Amino acid sequence: MTFAFTFPGQGSQSVGMGQNLAQNYAVARAVFDEVDDALGERLSAVMWEGPEATLTLTFNAQPALMAVSLAAFAVLKSEYGWDAIKPVYVAGHSLGEYSALAAVGVFSVSEAARLLRLRGQAMQEAVPQGQGAMLALLGAEIEPAKKLAAAAAEGEVSQVANDNAPGQIVISGTRAAMDRAAKLAPEYGIRRAVPLPVSAPFHCALMSPAAERMAIALAALDLKVPEVPVVTNVTASPVSDPSLIRSLLVEQVTGVVRWRESVAYMVDHGVATLFEIGAGKVLTGLAKRIRSEADARSVGTADDIKSFGDWLKARGEG
């Protein structure tokens, strides 16, 4: 019985997330304090008090979600010990990849917070407001989605951004191209094309200016070898070389989040249980759609921490 940890991305945020952990565990409070100190502001107050519109801003949501994930991870490590909770793989959805990397020692919590603050700002500033958009293609598979994106481009940026699960693909590009894609979707056997309430067209070529800024920031850091292989968004396979991790994080800004393939890889290589570490249950739901035979659980509250301990005991490891 092997297991892996996954870390959620943008869209999983909600006001109040992580507060339960901070109230129950000193090690969780320490993570939130470290993030606040790294950013020079009380992001934790925004997380726990709102307003939601402020928390949802990309440059807040990204480090905030990382903070919750790493707070939950710190509690697991403190309560049960690294040997008991050490997974065979870690993976994170988009910004969650930074959470995964910090969890296995590639960079520190403070470094992750500053990188994600920059990443959020850079992605927001890469495209003027209103000029880009993203569409969720419901009932779509990857090949028809690629063909639709290509047909809608007409010389503009239009590409697959997220391959999340069977029947859930996201495309990204200019607003005009996304408008065309929405109209063309039925011709490609796609049930519905739903505009996403996002502030920028993530994971497409329009994000190139953000990728350039991340390349400079990442070049300045000394990345360590991860304690556990990281199944990356770009490769959908495990990576441990720090220099490759650095280049893949840059490529990830404009590249496809290959989440369906990432989860499939882990399950096909012996992972029986996937624990989503942090806020919400988005990845837990996706995992069940990708591989129904996998056991998918979420760990984001004090009760979840205790349930994880019960799970360990049932395996004879707690």
Tab-separated table of C-alpha atoms in Angstrom:
chain	number	residue	atom	x	y	z
A	1	MET	CA	0.000	0.000	0.000
A	2	THR	CA	1.883	3.046	-1.229
A	3	PHE	CA	0.626	6.608	-1.127
A	4	ALA	CA	1.323	10.012	-2.641
A	5	PHE	CA	0.654	13.602	-1.595
A	6	THR	CA	-0.935	16.102	-3.961
A	7	PHE	CA	-1.195	19.848	-3.417
A	8	PRO	CA	-4.089	21.986	-4.731
A	9	GLY	CA	-3.967	24.976	-7.043
A	10	GLN	CA	-5.876	28.192	-7.576
A	11	GLY	CA	-9.636	27.931	-7.197
A	12	SER	CA	-9.443	25.946	-3.948
A	13	GLN	CA	-9.194	29.078	-1.798
A	14	SER	CA	-11.932	30.139	0.643
A	15	VAL	CA	-12.073	32.598	3.514
A	16	GLY	CA	-11.231	30.791	6.757
A	17	MET	CA	-9.008	28.152	5.188
A	18	GLY	CA	-6.236	26.991	7.482
A	19	GLN	CA	-7.533	28.759	10.569
A	20	ASN	CA	-8.641	25.480	12.159
A	21	LEU	CA	-5.084	24.161	11.794
A	22	ALA	CA	-3.593	27.315	13.299
A	23	GLN	CA	-5.961	27.124	16.271
A	24	ASN	CA	-5.083	23.514	17.020
A	25	TYR	CA	-1.384	23.176	16.193
A	26	ALA	CA	1.586	25.423	17.000
A	27	VAL	CA	3.560	24.066	14.029
A	28	ALA	CA	0.778	25.201	11.692
A	29	ARG	CA	0.766	28.669	13.255
A	30	ALA	CA	4.511	28.811	12.703
A	31	VAL	CA	4.056	28.186	8.965
A	32	PHE	CA	1.495	30.988	8.646
A	33	ASP	CA	3.787	33.302	10.623
A	34	GLU	CA	6.706	32.426	8.348
A	35	VAL	CA	4.663	33.252	5.243
A	36	ASP	CA	3.507	36.557	6.774
A	37	ASP	CA	7.103	37.459	7.627
A	38	ALA	CA	8.376	36.501	4.162
A	39	LEU	CA	5.795	38.741	2.484
A	40	GLY	CA	6.044	41.570	5.023
A	41	GLU	CA	2.286	41.588	5.606
A	42	ARG	CA	-0.419	39.614	7.390
A	43	LEU	CA	-1.667	37.452	4.551
A	44	SER	CA	-3.084	35.168	7.252
A	45	ALA	CA	-5.554	37.923	8.225
A	46	VAL	CA	-6.822	38.073	4.636
A	47	MET	CA	-7.095	34.285	4.597
A	48	TRP	CA	-9.128	34.114	7.782
A	49	GLU	CA	-11.094	37.368	7.705
A	50	GLY	CA	-11.385	38.168	4.000
A	51	PRO	CA	-12.780	39.849	2.109
A	52	GLU	CA	-13.079	37.031	-0.400
A	53	ALA	CA	-12.378	39.383	-3.316
A	54	THR	CA	-8.984	40.240	-1.804
A	55	LEU	CA	-8.104	36.619	-1.086
A	56	THR	CA	-9.045	35.627	-4.639
A	57	LEU	CA	-6.563	38.074	-6.189
A	58	THR	CA	-3.981	35.876	-7.884
A	59	PHE	CA	-0.995	37.310	-6.009
A	60	ASN	CA	-2.742	36.566	-2.685
A	61	ALA	CA	-4.408	33.261	-3.547
A	62	GLN	CA	-1.186	31.590	-4.686
A	63	PRO	CA	0.933	32.063	-1.527
A	64	ALA	CA	-2.168	31.618	0.661
A	65	LEU	CA	-2.977	28.192	-0.750
A	66	MET	CA	0.665	27.188	-0.391
A	67	ALA	CA	0.588	28.296	3.255
A	68	VAL	CA	-2.402	26.075	4.060
A	69	SER	CA	-0.858	23.096	2.290
A	70	LEU	CA	2.465	23.437	4.064
A	71	ALA	CA	0.788	24.061	7.425
A	72	ALA	CA	-1.151	20.782	7.039
A	73	PHE	CA	2.008	19.024	5.893
A	74	ALA	CA	3.975	20.374	8.888
A	75	VAL	CA	1.322	19.046	11.253
A	76	LEU	CA	1.392	15.588	9.660
A	77	LYS	CA	5.176	15.520	9.955
A	78	SER	CA	5.106	16.713	13.565
A	79	GLU	CA	2.323	14.376	14.698
A	80	TYR	CA	3.393	11.154	12.990
A	81	GLY	CA	7.035	11.551	11.953
A	82	TRP	CA	8.587	11.783	8.501
A	83	ASP	CA	9.298	8.055	8.240
A	84	ALA	CA	5.596	7.239	8.684
A	85	ILE	CA	4.215	9.913	6.364
A	86	LYS	CA	6.900	9.845	3.644
A	87	PRO	CA	5.081	9.345	0.324
A	88	VAL	CA	6.522	7.714	-2.771
A	89	TYR	CA	5.672	10.771	-4.903
A	90	VAL	CA	4.460	14.328	-4.490
A	91	ALA	CA	2.727	16.448	-7.123
A	92	GLY	CA	0.960	19.791	-7.185
A	93	HIS	CA	-1.565	21.368	-9.531
A	94	SER	CA	-0.051	24.518	-11.070
A	95	LEU	CA	0.912	26.700	-8.057
A	96	GLY	CA	0.552	23.529	-5.969
A	97	GLU	CA	3.784	22.320	-7.532
A	98	TYR	CA	5.573	24.962	-5.438
A	99	SER	CA	3.868	23.589	-2.320
A	100	ALA	CA	4.984	20.086	-3.262
A	101	LEU	CA	8.563	21.226	-3.866
A	102	ALA	CA	8.751	23.102	-0.569
A	103	ALA	CA	7.301	20.090	1.283
A	104	VAL	CA	10.155	17.882	0.069
A	105	GLY	CA	12.892	20.427	0.711
A	106	VAL	CA	13.658	21.899	-2.723
A	107	PHE	CA	13.213	25.394	-1.283
A	108	SER	CA	11.977	26.863	1.995
A	109	VAL	CA	8.504	28.014	2.975
A	110	SER	CA	9.715	31.630	2.847
A	111	GLU	CA	11.213	31.161	-0.610
A	112	ALA	CA	8.015	29.498	-1.842
A	113	ALA	CA	5.931	32.396	-0.484
A	114	ARG	CA	8.043	35.023	-2.237
A	115	LEU	CA	8.150	33.033	-5.481
A	116	LEU	CA	4.376	32.615	-5.510
A	117	ARG	CA	3.761	36.283	-4.704
A	118	LEU	CA	5.953	37.173	-7.685
A	119	ARG	CA	4.354	34.473	-9.853
A	120	GLY	CA	0.877	35.772	-9.082
A	121	GLN	CA	1.858	39.363	-9.812
A	122	ALA	CA	3.719	38.430	-12.986
A	123	MET	CA	0.844	36.334	-14.335
A	124	GLN	CA	-1.649	39.096	-13.556
A	125	GLU	CA	0.486	41.744	-15.255
A	126	ALA	CA	1.410	39.672	-18.332
A	127	VAL	CA	-1.868	40.394	-20.139
A	128	PRO	CA	-3.972	43.580	-19.884
A	129	GLN	CA	-7.264	43.037	-18.064
A	130	GLY	CA	-9.988	41.739	-20.364
A	131	GLN	CA	-7.724	40.699	-23.223
A	132	GLY	CA	-7.422	37.054	-22.228
A	133	ALA	CA	-9.840	34.343	-21.114
A	134	MET	CA	-10.127	30.677	-20.210
A	135	LEU	CA	-12.808	28.126	-21.055
A	136	ALA	CA	-13.649	24.899	-19.253
A	137	LEU	CA	-14.627	22.258	-21.800
A	138	LEU	CA	-17.050	19.880	-20.103
A	139	GLY	CA	-17.403	16.434	-21.590
A	140	ALA	CA	-14.249	16.995	-23.649
A	141	GLU	CA	-11.306	14.670	-24.152
A	142	ILE	CA	-7.813	15.922	-24.862
A	143	GLU	CA	-7.568	15.366	-28.633
A	144	PRO	CA	-10.867	17.081	-29.554
A	145	ALA	CA	-9.910	19.916	-27.171
A	146	LYS	CA	-6.584	20.392	-28.961
A	147	LYS	CA	-8.352	20.463	-32.343
A	148	LEU	CA	-10.912	22.978	-31.073
A	149	ALA	CA	-8.192	25.244	-29.674
A	150	ALA	CA	-6.325	25.129	-32.984
A	151	ALA	CA	-9.465	25.855	-35.006
A	152	ALA	CA	-10.377	28.827	-32.800
A	153	ALA	CA	-6.923	30.409	-32.903
A	154	GLU	CA	-7.073	32.164	-36.292
A	155	GLY	CA	-3.572	33.502	-35.740
A	156	GLU	CA	-4.130	34.287	-32.061
A	157	VAL	CA	-3.115	32.369	-28.933
A	158	SER	CA	-5.471	29.473	-28.192
A	159	GLN	CA	-4.194	26.333	-26.496
A	160	VAL	CA	-4.957	23.629	-23.970
A	161	ALA	CA	-4.029	24.900	-20.497
A	162	ASN	CA	-5.184	22.124	-18.152
A	163	ASP	CA	-5.814	18.457	-18.828
A	164	ASN	CA	-7.496	17.939	-15.477
A	165	ALA	CA	-9.446	14.700	-15.807
A	166	PRO	CA	-11.505	12.735	-18.328
A	167	GLY	CA	-14.234	15.116	-19.476
A	168	GLN	CA	-12.615	18.214	-17.985
A	169	ILE	CA	-10.183	20.166	-20.144
A	170	VAL	CA	-9.421	23.904	-19.892
A	171	ILE	CA	-8.242	26.028	-22.809
A	172	SER	CA	-6.669	29.459	-22.606
A	173	GLY	CA	-5.856	32.354	-24.921
A	174	THR	CA	-7.072	35.675	-26.226
A	175	ARG	CA	-10.654	36.616	-25.418
A	176	ALA	CA	-11.597	36.638	-29.104
A	177	ALA	CA	-10.187	33.140	-29.609
A	178	MET	CA	-12.022	31.839	-26.541
A	179	ASP	CA	-15.264	33.390	-27.822
A	180	ARG	CA	-14.763	31.554	-31.111
A	181	ALA	CA	-13.970	28.316	-29.271
A	182	ALA	CA	-17.182	28.553	-27.255
A	183	LYS	CA	-19.213	28.808	-30.478
A	184	LEU	CA	-17.306	26.002	-32.213
A	185	ALA	CA	-17.362	23.559	-29.269
A	186	PRO	CA	-20.462	21.566	-30.329
A	187	GLU	CA	-18.810	20.799	-33.679
A	188	TYR	CA	-16.094	18.924	-31.767
A	189	GLY	CA	-18.467	16.861	-29.656
A	190	ILE	CA	-17.951	19.017	-26.571
A	191	ARG	CA	-21.002	19.228	-24.348
A	192	ARG	CA	-20.421	22.667	-22.833
A	193	ALA	CA	-17.826	25.442	-22.952
A	194	VAL	CA	-17.969	27.482	-19.753
A	195	PRO	CA	-16.014	30.753	-19.319
A	196	LEU	CA	-13.955	30.659	-16.114
A	197	PRO	CA	-13.983	33.593	-13.655
A	198	VAL	CA	-10.226	34.159	-13.845
A	199	SER	CA	-8.237	37.366	-13.984
A	200	ALA	CA	-5.773	36.221	-16.652
A	201	PRO	CA	-5.316	33.507	-19.320
A	202	PHE	CA	-3.048	31.135	-17.405
A	203	HIS	CA	-0.888	28.366	-18.907
A	204	CYS	CA	-0.673	29.655	-22.448
A	205	ALA	CA	1.850	31.592	-24.558
A	206	LEU	CA	0.371	34.909	-23.411
A	207	MET	CA	2.085	34.222	-20.074
A	208	SER	CA	5.582	34.439	-21.624
A	209	PRO	CA	6.435	37.722	-19.829
A	210	ALA	CA	5.607	36.020	-16.511
A	211	ALA	CA	7.794	33.034	-17.424
A	212	GLU	CA	10.718	35.383	-18.064
A	213	ARG	CA	10.297	36.989	-14.630
A	214	MET	CA	10.107	33.587	-12.939
A	215	ALA	CA	13.262	32.463	-14.753
A	216	ILE	CA	15.194	35.372	-13.224
A	217	ALA	CA	13.823	34.717	-9.714
A	218	LEU	CA	14.452	30.971	-9.849
A	219	ALA	CA	17.983	31.446	-11.189
A	220	ALA	CA	18.834	33.327	-7.993
A	221	LEU	CA	17.875	30.390	-5.745
A	222	ASP	CA	19.888	27.328	-4.774
A	223	LEU	CA	17.383	24.524	-5.317
A	224	LYS	CA	17.974	21.313	-3.359
A	225	VAL	CA	17.403	17.697	-4.398
A	226	PRO	CA	13.869	16.714	-3.315
A	227	GLU	CA	13.532	14.107	-0.566
A	228	VAL	CA	10.780	12.498	-2.653
A	229	PRO	CA	10.478	12.529	-6.481
A	230	VAL	CA	8.142	15.235	-7.794
A	231	VAL	CA	5.751	14.325	-10.606
A	232	THR	CA	5.788	17.604	-12.500
A	233	ASN	CA	3.014	19.305	-14.455
A	234	VAL	CA	5.128	19.599	-17.593
A	235	THR	CA	6.433	16.016	-17.769
A	236	ALA	CA	3.725	14.035	-15.895
A	237	SER	CA	6.615	11.925	-14.608
A	238	PRO	CA	8.961	12.062	-11.585
A	239	VAL	CA	11.842	14.522	-11.517
A	240	SER	CA	14.582	14.921	-8.889
A	241	ASP	CA	17.306	16.979	-10.602
A	242	PRO	CA	17.258	20.578	-9.254
A	243	SER	CA	18.375	22.183	-12.520
A	244	LEU	CA	15.615	20.380	-14.408
A	245	ILE	CA	13.066	21.347	-11.742
A	246	ARG	CA	14.106	24.995	-12.188
A	247	SER	CA	13.615	24.925	-15.974
A	248	LEU	CA	10.317	23.032	-15.684
A	249	LEU	CA	8.919	25.634	-13.267
A	250	VAL	CA	9.608	28.284	-15.901
A	251	GLU	CA	8.090	26.160	-18.664
A	252	GLN	CA	5.060	25.431	-16.478
A	253	VAL	CA	3.929	29.091	-16.618
A	254	THR	CA	3.084	28.792	-20.322
A	255	GLY	CA	2.695	25.011	-20.563
A	256	VAL	CA	-0.091	22.510	-20.097
A	257	VAL	CA	-0.885	21.247	-16.595
A	258	ARG	CA	-0.907	17.512	-17.365
A	259	TRP	CA	-2.810	16.533	-14.236
A	260	ARG	CA	-4.741	13.574	-15.661
A	261	GLU	CA	-1.492	11.995	-16.835
A	262	SER	CA	0.297	12.840	-13.563
A	263	VAL	CA	-2.287	11.060	-11.427
A	264	ALA	CA	-2.437	8.148	-13.869
A	265	TYR	CA	1.353	7.818	-13.696
A	266	MET	CA	1.347	7.622	-9.901
A	267	VAL	CA	-1.466	5.072	-9.746
A	268	ASP	CA	0.036	3.009	-12.554
A	269	HIS	CA	3.306	2.945	-10.588
A	270	GLY	CA	1.832	1.496	-7.428
A	271	VAL	CA	0.166	4.403	-5.610
A	272	ALA	CA	-3.008	3.118	-3.958
A	273	THR	CA	-3.955	6.242	-1.956
A	274	LEU	CA	-3.721	9.911	-2.924
A	275	PHE	CA	-3.858	12.458	-0.109
A	276	GLU	CA	-4.710	16.031	-1.108
A	277	ILE	CA	-2.817	18.222	1.357
A	278	GLY	CA	-4.350	21.658	1.933
A	279	ALA	CA	-7.512	23.580	1.170
A	280	GLY	CA	-10.565	22.058	-0.464
A	281	LYS	CA	-11.186	18.744	-2.189
A	282	VAL	CA	-10.798	19.597	-5.873
A	283	LEU	CA	-7.917	17.207	-6.517
A	284	THR	CA	-9.627	14.461	-4.516
A	285	GLY	CA	-12.589	14.657	-6.870
A	286	LEU	CA	-10.370	14.704	-9.946
A	287	ALA	CA	-8.397	11.681	-8.728
A	288	LYS	CA	-11.564	9.615	-8.456
A	289	ARG	CA	-12.462	10.526	-12.042
A	290	ILE	CA	-8.976	9.770	-13.352
A	291	ARG	CA	-8.520	6.417	-11.617
A	292	SER	CA	-11.659	5.138	-9.904
A	293	GLU	CA	-9.720	2.315	-8.267
A	294	ALA	CA	-7.536	4.771	-6.327
A	295	ASP	CA	-8.388	5.766	-2.767
A	296	ALA	CA	-8.473	9.596	-2.687
A	297	ARG	CA	-8.660	11.596	0.564
A	298	SER	CA	-8.150	15.194	1.662
A	299	VAL	CA	-6.146	16.532	4.617
A	300	GLY	CA	-6.866	20.164	5.444
A	301	THR	CA	-8.344	20.326	8.951
A	302	ALA	CA	-7.579	19.050	12.450
A	303	ASP	CA	-10.179	16.302	11.990
A	304	ASP	CA	-8.483	15.251	8.751
A	305	ILE	CA	-5.147	15.066	10.578
A	306	LYS	CA	-6.689	12.659	13.084
A	307	SER	CA	-8.268	10.619	10.295
A	308	PHE	CA	-4.861	10.332	8.659
A	309	GLY	CA	-3.516	8.975	11.965
A	310	ASP	CA	-6.310	6.410	12.075
A	311	TRP	CA	-5.441	5.401	8.523
A	312	LEU	CA	-1.793	4.957	9.525
A	313	LYS	CA	-2.769	2.811	12.519
A	314	ALA	CA	-4.934	0.613	10.316
A	315	ARG	CA	-1.852	0.028	8.161
A	316	GLY	CA	0.164	-0.798	11.275
A	317	GLU	CA	2.379	2.282	10.962
A	318	GLY	CA	0.841	4.703	13.433
